[in-house]
Short mmCIF file of C-alpha atoms in Angstrom, two decimals:
data_model
loop_
_atom_site.label_atom_id
_atom_site.label_comp_id
_atom_site.label_asym_id
_atom_site.label_seq_id
_atom_site.Cartn_x
_atom_site.Cartn_y
_atom_site.Cartn_z
CA UNK A 192 11.88 -71.75 -414.95
CA UNK A 193 11.13 -71.94 -411.36
CA UNK A 194 12.56 -69.26 -410.60
CA UNK A 195 11.13 -67.23 -413.53
CA UNK A 196 7.77 -68.39 -412.45
CA UNK A 197 8.48 -67.45 -408.99
CA UNK A 198 9.65 -64.10 -409.73
CA UNK A 199 6.63 -63.66 -411.96
CA UNK A 200 4.16 -64.32 -408.87
CA UNK A 201 2.77 -67.68 -410.22
CA UNK A 202 2.05 -70.42 -408.24
CA UNK A 203 4.59 -73.15 -408.10
CA UNK A 204 2.90 -76.10 -406.56
CA UNK A 205 5.33 -76.21 -403.67
CA UNK A 206 4.14 -75.36 -399.83
CA UNK A 207 6.15 -72.59 -398.95
CA UNK A 208 9.15 -73.15 -396.75
CA UNK A 209 9.01 -71.82 -393.28
CA UNK A 210 11.21 -70.58 -391.17
CA UNK A 211 12.41 -72.34 -388.04
CA UNK A 212 11.34 -69.51 -385.74
CA UNK A 213 7.84 -69.68 -387.63
CA UNK A 214 7.87 -73.15 -386.51
CA UNK A 215 8.85 -72.54 -382.97
CA UNK A 216 6.22 -69.79 -382.46
CA UNK A 217 3.31 -71.97 -383.87
CA UNK A 218 4.29 -75.11 -381.73
CA UNK A 219 4.35 -72.61 -378.56
CA UNK A 220 0.52 -71.55 -379.40
CA UNK A 221 -0.47 -74.64 -379.96
CA UNK A 222 0.92 -75.92 -376.74
CA UNK A 223 -0.51 -72.66 -374.84
CA UNK A 224 -4.13 -73.32 -376.53
CA UNK A 225 -3.71 -77.15 -375.18
CA UNK A 226 -2.73 -75.95 -371.98
CA UNK A 227 -5.82 -73.11 -371.47
CA UNK A 228 -8.33 -76.03 -372.90
CA UNK A 229 -8.60 -77.68 -369.32
CA UNK A 230 -8.83 -74.40 -367.49
CA UNK A 231 -11.81 -73.73 -369.74
CA UNK A 232 -13.58 -76.86 -369.56
CA UNK A 233 -12.99 -76.64 -366.02
CA UNK A 234 -14.80 -73.20 -365.65
CA UNK A 235 -17.73 -74.27 -368.10
CA UNK A 236 -18.12 -77.40 -365.75
CA UNK A 237 -18.22 -75.34 -362.56
CA UNK A 238 -20.41 -72.96 -363.89
CA UNK A 239 -22.94 -75.53 -365.03
CA UNK A 240 -22.15 -77.29 -361.62
CA UNK A 241 -23.62 -74.25 -359.98
CA UNK A 242 -26.33 -73.56 -361.96
CA UNK A 243 -27.75 -77.21 -361.35
CA UNK A 244 -26.80 -76.87 -357.51
CA UNK A 245 -28.96 -73.85 -357.33
CA UNK A 246 -32.03 -75.37 -359.52
CA UNK A 247 -31.78 -78.68 -356.95
CA UNK A 248 -31.95 -76.45 -353.84
CA UNK A 249 -34.84 -74.01 -355.58
CA UNK A 250 -36.57 -77.72 -356.26
CA UNK A 251 -36.16 -78.75 -352.70
CA UNK A 252 -37.16 -75.19 -351.59
CA UNK A 253 -40.59 -75.67 -353.48
CA UNK A 254 -41.00 -79.03 -352.26
CA UNK A 255 -40.94 -78.34 -348.58
CA UNK A 256 -43.39 -75.45 -349.16
CA UNK A 257 -45.89 -77.52 -351.01
CA UNK A 258 -45.58 -80.14 -348.34
CA UNK A 259 -45.85 -78.00 -345.50
CA UNK A 260 -48.93 -76.48 -347.68
CA UNK A 261 -50.27 -79.96 -347.53
CA UNK A 262 -49.62 -81.06 -343.90
CA UNK A 263 -51.01 -77.38 -342.74
CA UNK A 264 -54.46 -78.28 -344.94
CA UNK A 265 -54.24 -81.97 -343.47
CA UNK A 266 -53.73 -80.38 -339.72
CA UNK A 267 -56.62 -77.89 -340.58
CA UNK A 268 -58.73 -80.49 -341.72
CA UNK A 269 -57.92 -82.71 -338.36
CA UNK A 270 -58.95 -79.39 -336.61
CA UNK A 271 -62.10 -78.82 -338.65
CA UNK A 272 -63.57 -82.24 -337.97
CA UNK A 273 -62.34 -82.55 -334.56
CA UNK A 274 -63.96 -78.96 -333.57
CA UNK A 275 -67.18 -79.77 -335.62
CA UNK A 276 -66.64 -78.16 -338.87
CA UNK A 277 -65.00 -74.81 -336.96
CA UNK A 278 -62.77 -73.67 -339.70
CA UNK A 279 -65.66 -74.00 -342.51
CA UNK A 280 -68.15 -71.77 -340.29
CA UNK A 281 -65.10 -69.26 -339.82
CA UNK A 282 -64.55 -69.51 -343.33
CA UNK A 283 -68.21 -69.06 -344.19
CA UNK A 284 -68.64 -66.31 -341.48
CA UNK A 285 -66.09 -63.96 -343.20
CA UNK A 286 -66.93 -64.63 -346.50
CA UNK A 287 -70.83 -63.57 -345.62
CA UNK A 288 -69.47 -60.85 -343.82
CA UNK A 289 -67.68 -59.60 -347.13
CA UNK A 290 -70.45 -60.53 -349.25
CA UNK A 291 -73.27 -58.42 -347.12
CA UNK A 292 -70.51 -55.40 -346.55
CA UNK A 293 -70.77 -55.43 -342.75
CA UNK A 294 -68.15 -52.48 -342.23
CA UNK A 295 -70.15 -50.39 -344.42
CA UNK A 296 -73.22 -51.19 -342.52
CA UNK A 297 -71.43 -50.55 -339.09
CA UNK A 298 -70.31 -47.36 -340.49
CA UNK A 299 -74.04 -46.23 -341.09
CA UNK A 300 -74.85 -47.72 -337.73
CA UNK A 301 -72.51 -45.49 -336.25
CA UNK A 302 -74.39 -42.60 -338.18
CA UNK A 303 -77.83 -43.50 -337.15
CA UNK A 304 -76.70 -44.64 -333.73
CA UNK A 305 -75.06 -40.93 -332.75
CA UNK A 306 -77.97 -39.16 -334.34
CA UNK A 307 -80.50 -41.57 -331.87
CA UNK A 308 -78.42 -41.37 -329.01
CA UNK A 309 -79.30 -37.79 -327.70
CA UNK A 310 -83.11 -38.62 -328.47
CA UNK A 311 -83.06 -41.84 -326.68
CA UNK A 312 -81.21 -40.50 -323.92
CA UNK A 313 -83.53 -37.42 -323.64
CA UNK A 314 -86.31 -40.23 -323.84
CA UNK A 315 -84.77 -42.17 -321.00
CA UNK A 316 -84.30 -39.33 -319.03
CA UNK A 317 -88.06 -37.92 -319.43
CA UNK A 318 -89.87 -41.20 -318.91
CA UNK A 319 -87.44 -42.43 -315.93
CA UNK A 320 -87.92 -39.04 -314.10
CA UNK A 321 -91.70 -39.07 -314.70
CA UNK A 322 -92.43 -42.52 -313.31
CA UNK A 323 -89.68 -42.06 -310.70
CA UNK A 324 -91.03 -38.65 -309.87
CA UNK A 325 -90.87 -38.66 -306.40
CA UNK A 326 -87.68 -40.80 -305.80
CA UNK A 327 -85.26 -39.31 -308.13
CA UNK A 328 -84.60 -35.87 -310.03
CA UNK A 329 -83.88 -35.74 -313.84
CA UNK A 330 -80.23 -34.74 -313.12
CA UNK A 331 -79.70 -38.17 -311.06
CA UNK A 332 -81.16 -40.08 -313.56
CA UNK A 333 -78.56 -38.27 -316.00
CA UNK A 334 -75.73 -38.96 -313.73
CA UNK A 335 -76.59 -43.05 -313.38
CA UNK A 336 -76.96 -42.90 -317.50
CA UNK A 337 -73.73 -41.43 -317.96
CA UNK A 338 -71.86 -44.28 -315.99
CA UNK A 339 -72.92 -46.78 -318.76
CA UNK A 340 -71.13 -44.75 -321.28
CA UNK A 341 -67.50 -45.51 -320.73
CA UNK A 342 -65.87 -42.21 -322.24
CA UNK A 343 -67.23 -38.67 -323.56
CA UNK A 344 -69.84 -39.09 -320.67
CA UNK A 345 -69.10 -35.65 -319.80
CA UNK A 346 -69.45 -33.85 -323.03
CA UNK A 347 -72.84 -35.92 -323.34
CA UNK A 348 -73.95 -34.94 -320.02
CA UNK A 349 -73.45 -30.82 -320.44
CA UNK A 350 -74.95 -31.01 -323.60
CA UNK A 351 -77.99 -33.01 -322.46
CA UNK A 352 -78.28 -31.08 -319.52
CA UNK A 353 -78.34 -27.76 -321.40
CA UNK A 354 -81.04 -29.19 -323.79
CA UNK A 355 -83.09 -30.33 -320.65
CA UNK A 356 -82.93 -27.08 -318.83
CA UNK A 357 -83.58 -24.91 -322.16
CA UNK A 358 -86.65 -26.88 -323.26
CA UNK A 359 -88.28 -27.72 -319.58
CA UNK A 360 -90.99 -30.20 -319.59
CA UNK A 361 -91.43 -32.61 -322.55
CA UNK A 362 -94.78 -32.78 -323.79
CA UNK A 363 -96.38 -36.04 -325.36
CA UNK A 364 -96.20 -35.04 -328.71
CA UNK A 365 -92.33 -34.15 -328.14
CA UNK A 366 -91.74 -37.08 -326.32
CA UNK A 367 -93.43 -39.18 -329.65
CA UNK A 368 -91.03 -37.13 -331.65
CA UNK A 369 -87.41 -37.96 -329.55
CA UNK A 370 -88.62 -41.44 -329.61
CA UNK A 371 -89.35 -41.73 -333.35
CA UNK A 372 -85.94 -40.37 -333.63
CA UNK A 373 -84.40 -42.59 -331.52
CA UNK A 374 -85.93 -45.84 -333.32
CA UNK A 375 -83.59 -45.16 -336.62
CA UNK A 376 -81.00 -46.96 -334.83
CA UNK A 377 -82.93 -49.97 -333.64
CA UNK A 378 -84.23 -50.12 -337.59
CA UNK A 379 -80.78 -50.30 -339.05
CA UNK A 380 -80.05 -52.90 -336.29
CA UNK A 381 -82.59 -54.78 -337.69
CA UNK A 382 -82.11 -54.72 -341.42
CA UNK A 383 -78.47 -55.84 -340.93
CA UNK A 384 -78.70 -58.47 -338.28
CA UNK A 385 -81.55 -60.03 -340.83
CA UNK A 386 -79.10 -59.70 -343.93
CA UNK A 387 -76.89 -62.13 -342.21
CA UNK A 388 -79.24 -64.97 -343.09
CA UNK A 389 -79.47 -65.41 -346.77
CA UNK A 390 -83.01 -66.63 -347.57
CA UNK A 391 -84.28 -64.05 -345.18
CA UNK A 392 -86.59 -61.84 -346.50
CA UNK A 393 -86.97 -58.28 -345.76
CA UNK A 394 -88.95 -56.83 -343.12
CA UNK A 395 -91.84 -54.42 -344.25
CA UNK A 396 -91.85 -50.86 -343.06
CA UNK A 397 -94.77 -50.81 -340.64
CA UNK A 398 -93.31 -54.60 -338.72
CA UNK A 399 -89.68 -52.95 -338.86
CA UNK A 400 -91.19 -49.42 -337.02
CA UNK A 401 -93.52 -52.01 -334.68
CA UNK A 402 -90.44 -54.01 -333.39
CA UNK A 403 -88.28 -50.76 -333.15
CA UNK A 404 -90.73 -49.45 -330.94
CA UNK A 405 -90.63 -52.78 -328.87
CA UNK A 406 -87.10 -52.67 -328.58
CA UNK A 407 -87.38 -49.41 -327.50
CA UNK A 408 -89.97 -50.23 -324.92
CA UNK A 409 -88.16 -53.14 -323.44
CA UNK A 410 -85.03 -50.67 -322.94
CA UNK A 411 -86.97 -48.04 -320.99
CA UNK A 412 -88.16 -50.90 -318.57
CA UNK A 413 -84.96 -52.30 -318.66
CA UNK A 414 -83.74 -48.81 -317.38
CA UNK A 415 -86.77 -48.59 -315.18
CA UNK A 416 -86.22 -51.91 -313.11
CA UNK A 417 -82.45 -51.03 -312.97
CA UNK A 418 -83.10 -47.74 -310.99
CA UNK A 419 -85.93 -49.42 -308.98
CA UNK A 420 -83.18 -51.98 -308.29
CA UNK A 421 -80.91 -49.41 -307.02
CA UNK A 422 -83.16 -47.78 -304.80
CA UNK A 423 -84.46 -50.80 -303.50
CA UNK A 424 -80.84 -51.88 -302.36
CA UNK A 425 -80.62 -48.40 -300.66
CA UNK A 426 -83.73 -48.86 -298.50
CA UNK A 427 -82.45 -52.23 -297.06
CA UNK A 428 -81.25 -52.80 -293.67
CA UNK A 429 -77.74 -51.50 -292.85
CA UNK A 430 -76.27 -55.20 -292.54
CA UNK A 431 -77.76 -56.30 -296.00
CA UNK A 432 -76.84 -53.26 -297.32
CA UNK A 433 -73.59 -53.74 -296.30
CA UNK A 434 -73.48 -57.46 -297.77
CA UNK A 435 -74.89 -56.59 -301.04
CA UNK A 436 -72.12 -53.71 -301.24
CA UNK A 437 -69.28 -56.11 -300.40
CA UNK A 438 -70.54 -58.45 -302.98
CA UNK A 439 -70.82 -56.03 -305.91
CA UNK A 440 -67.88 -54.37 -305.14
CA UNK A 441 -65.30 -56.75 -305.96
CA UNK A 442 -63.54 -56.49 -308.95
CA UNK A 443 -65.11 -59.42 -311.34
CA UNK A 444 -68.58 -58.84 -310.39
CA UNK A 445 -69.35 -55.70 -312.50
CA UNK A 446 -67.85 -57.27 -315.62
CA UNK A 447 -69.49 -60.51 -315.00
CA UNK A 448 -73.13 -58.81 -314.76
CA UNK A 449 -72.37 -56.73 -317.61
CA UNK A 450 -71.41 -59.86 -319.80
CA UNK A 451 -74.25 -61.65 -318.70
CA UNK A 452 -77.01 -58.67 -319.79
CA UNK A 453 -74.89 -58.48 -323.01
CA UNK A 454 -75.24 -62.21 -323.84
CA UNK A 455 -79.04 -62.24 -323.00
CA UNK A 456 -79.91 -59.01 -325.39
CA UNK A 457 -77.76 -60.45 -328.00
CA UNK A 458 -79.14 -63.53 -327.78
CA UNK A 459 -82.50 -62.35 -327.91
CA UNK A 460 -81.83 -59.73 -330.95
CA UNK A 461 -80.31 -62.74 -332.92
CA UNK A 462 -83.39 -65.33 -332.26
CA UNK A 463 -86.09 -62.60 -332.56
CA UNK A 464 -84.93 -60.34 -335.61
CA UNK A 465 -84.43 -62.44 -338.53
CA UNK A 466 -87.48 -63.22 -340.32
CA UNK A 467 -86.60 -66.84 -340.51
CA UNK A 468 -86.75 -69.56 -338.04
CA UNK A 469 -83.37 -69.37 -335.65
CA UNK A 470 -82.89 -71.97 -332.88
CA UNK A 471 -81.63 -71.00 -329.49
CA UNK A 472 -78.47 -73.13 -329.77
CA UNK A 473 -77.80 -71.03 -333.23
CA UNK A 474 -77.90 -67.85 -331.34
CA UNK A 475 -76.13 -68.58 -328.26
CA UNK A 476 -72.47 -69.17 -329.91
CA UNK A 477 -72.61 -65.58 -332.03
CA UNK A 478 -74.13 -63.94 -328.66
CA UNK A 479 -71.22 -65.52 -326.30
CA UNK A 480 -68.75 -64.56 -329.32
CA UNK A 481 -70.42 -60.84 -329.73
CA UNK A 482 -70.47 -60.10 -325.69
CA UNK A 483 -67.08 -60.94 -325.12
CA UNK A 484 -65.82 -59.20 -328.35
CA UNK A 485 -67.81 -55.90 -327.01
CA UNK A 486 -66.52 -56.06 -323.58
CA UNK A 487 -62.81 -56.97 -324.65
CA UNK A 488 -63.18 -53.80 -327.40
CA UNK A 489 -64.74 -51.48 -324.77
CA UNK A 490 -62.04 -52.00 -321.97
CA UNK A 491 -59.39 -51.69 -324.76
CA UNK A 492 -60.60 -48.80 -326.64
CA UNK A 493 -61.62 -47.10 -323.01
CA UNK A 494 -57.67 -47.70 -321.60
CA UNK A 495 -56.18 -46.44 -325.18
CA UNK A 496 -57.95 -43.45 -324.51
CA UNK A 497 -57.11 -43.03 -321.12
CA UNK A 498 -53.62 -43.72 -321.43
CA UNK A 499 -52.56 -40.59 -323.54
CA UNK A 500 -51.93 -42.55 -326.86
CA UNK A 501 -54.70 -41.28 -328.87
CA UNK A 502 -54.30 -38.39 -330.73
CA UNK A 503 -57.92 -37.48 -331.55
CA UNK A 504 -57.91 -34.16 -329.77
CA UNK A 505 -54.69 -33.06 -332.14
CA UNK A 506 -56.30 -34.14 -335.20
CA UNK A 507 -60.06 -33.13 -334.36
CA UNK A 508 -59.21 -30.51 -331.85
CA UNK A 509 -62.56 -30.12 -329.89
CA UNK A 510 -64.34 -32.70 -331.81
CA UNK A 511 -62.09 -35.67 -330.65
CA UNK A 512 -64.37 -36.66 -327.98
CA UNK A 513 -67.23 -36.96 -330.56
CA UNK A 514 -65.21 -38.83 -333.12
CA UNK A 515 -63.98 -41.55 -330.53
CA UNK A 516 -67.70 -42.04 -329.47
CA UNK A 517 -68.60 -42.61 -333.61
CA UNK A 518 -65.27 -44.80 -333.56
CA UNK A 519 -66.77 -46.89 -330.45
CA UNK A 520 -70.27 -47.34 -331.57
CA UNK A 521 -68.67 -48.60 -335.08
CA UNK A 522 -66.80 -51.27 -333.18
CA UNK A 523 -69.35 -52.50 -331.55
CA UNK A 524 -71.78 -52.38 -334.30
CA UNK A 525 -68.78 -54.42 -336.40
CA UNK A 526 -68.95 -57.18 -333.86
CA UNK A 527 -72.69 -57.27 -333.41
CA UNK A 528 -73.32 -57.86 -337.21
CA UNK A 529 -70.17 -60.27 -336.80
CA UNK A 530 -71.87 -62.05 -334.16
CA UNK A 531 -75.48 -62.42 -336.11
CA UNK A 532 -73.22 -63.76 -339.28
CA UNK A 533 -71.33 -66.25 -336.99
CA UNK A 534 -74.93 -67.63 -335.81
CA UNK A 535 -76.27 -67.91 -339.46
CA UNK A 536 -73.25 -69.82 -340.70
CA UNK A 537 -73.35 -72.18 -337.89
CA UNK A 538 -77.07 -72.59 -338.56
CA UNK A 539 -75.83 -73.12 -342.40
CA UNK A 540 -73.11 -75.85 -341.43
CA UNK A 541 -75.42 -77.58 -338.80
CA UNK A 542 -78.79 -77.74 -341.51
CA UNK A 543 -76.64 -79.20 -344.16
CA UNK A 544 -75.38 -82.25 -342.61
CA UNK A 545 -76.93 -85.52 -343.73
CA UNK A 546 -78.05 -86.59 -340.03
CA UNK A 547 -79.67 -83.19 -339.65
CA UNK A 548 -83.22 -83.66 -338.94
CA UNK A 549 -85.67 -81.71 -340.82
CA UNK A 550 -87.89 -78.77 -338.99
#
């Protein structure tokens, strides 16, 4: 019956008998799998170990970065405390420069400065040559004025000479018109220096024009005094004249004199132009930084143009000298406005100290 059931394909209730070859093959497969299992476990362990090692390395790097930042903050805090709040002052200065768009103000200053330059020089030539009519001609005055411009002086002198030859004598009405055109740069300068102080009110139109006229008059008086000084020095006895020339011919004397004059001029501007009260000590630091910045930028930009590294002529052709002059005015204006914001930041820091006496 068992044979009949097996022949019919029905289950008999007994496991099938495996051959010896099948048994040996199964044993070898189990043995092989047992041998490969430690290798897979070792590979998985190695991968996991590498992942943990990378994670630990990243944690160490981030910890060192955060520690470095914390240490740097502590160092800056100590420097800020040791230097009387210089870090806070620099931060506020940069913040106010960005808020008041000093770069855009410098661009407008370059625009008005360029269009006011020729009328201003014409007014200077006419007034100085008229006051010193018997001593200096217009050509001599123009030649001496061009020494104050480090570059593009030949182009400016040539055009001004053509204008003076074409128009001849300048009447009172023409002189007033030139002075009105020349005052444009002073109004822009006044407005943007005043904006450095957050609580300062704007000047009204008539006061702004009056102050611009005062600045123009002071500039003309300074130029006349400079020309008179040069003429008086030429009239000195030979011995004294030689001593003066030797003293003024040293390499550092002209730069020192220009730096002192710039410092004095900026200090007066920072103290006088804002509509709020400014202390001399607050204006002094901005004036010092501004005078140093103007001197360094002028010397560096002059060297850059004379070194042949600039490509203004390749890009702008015959207008290269004008573009260089505009960029120079832009840089100087930006430095002047930055000095004003520095003075305002110093005032803000000092006036908000607990022991600061009330004005």
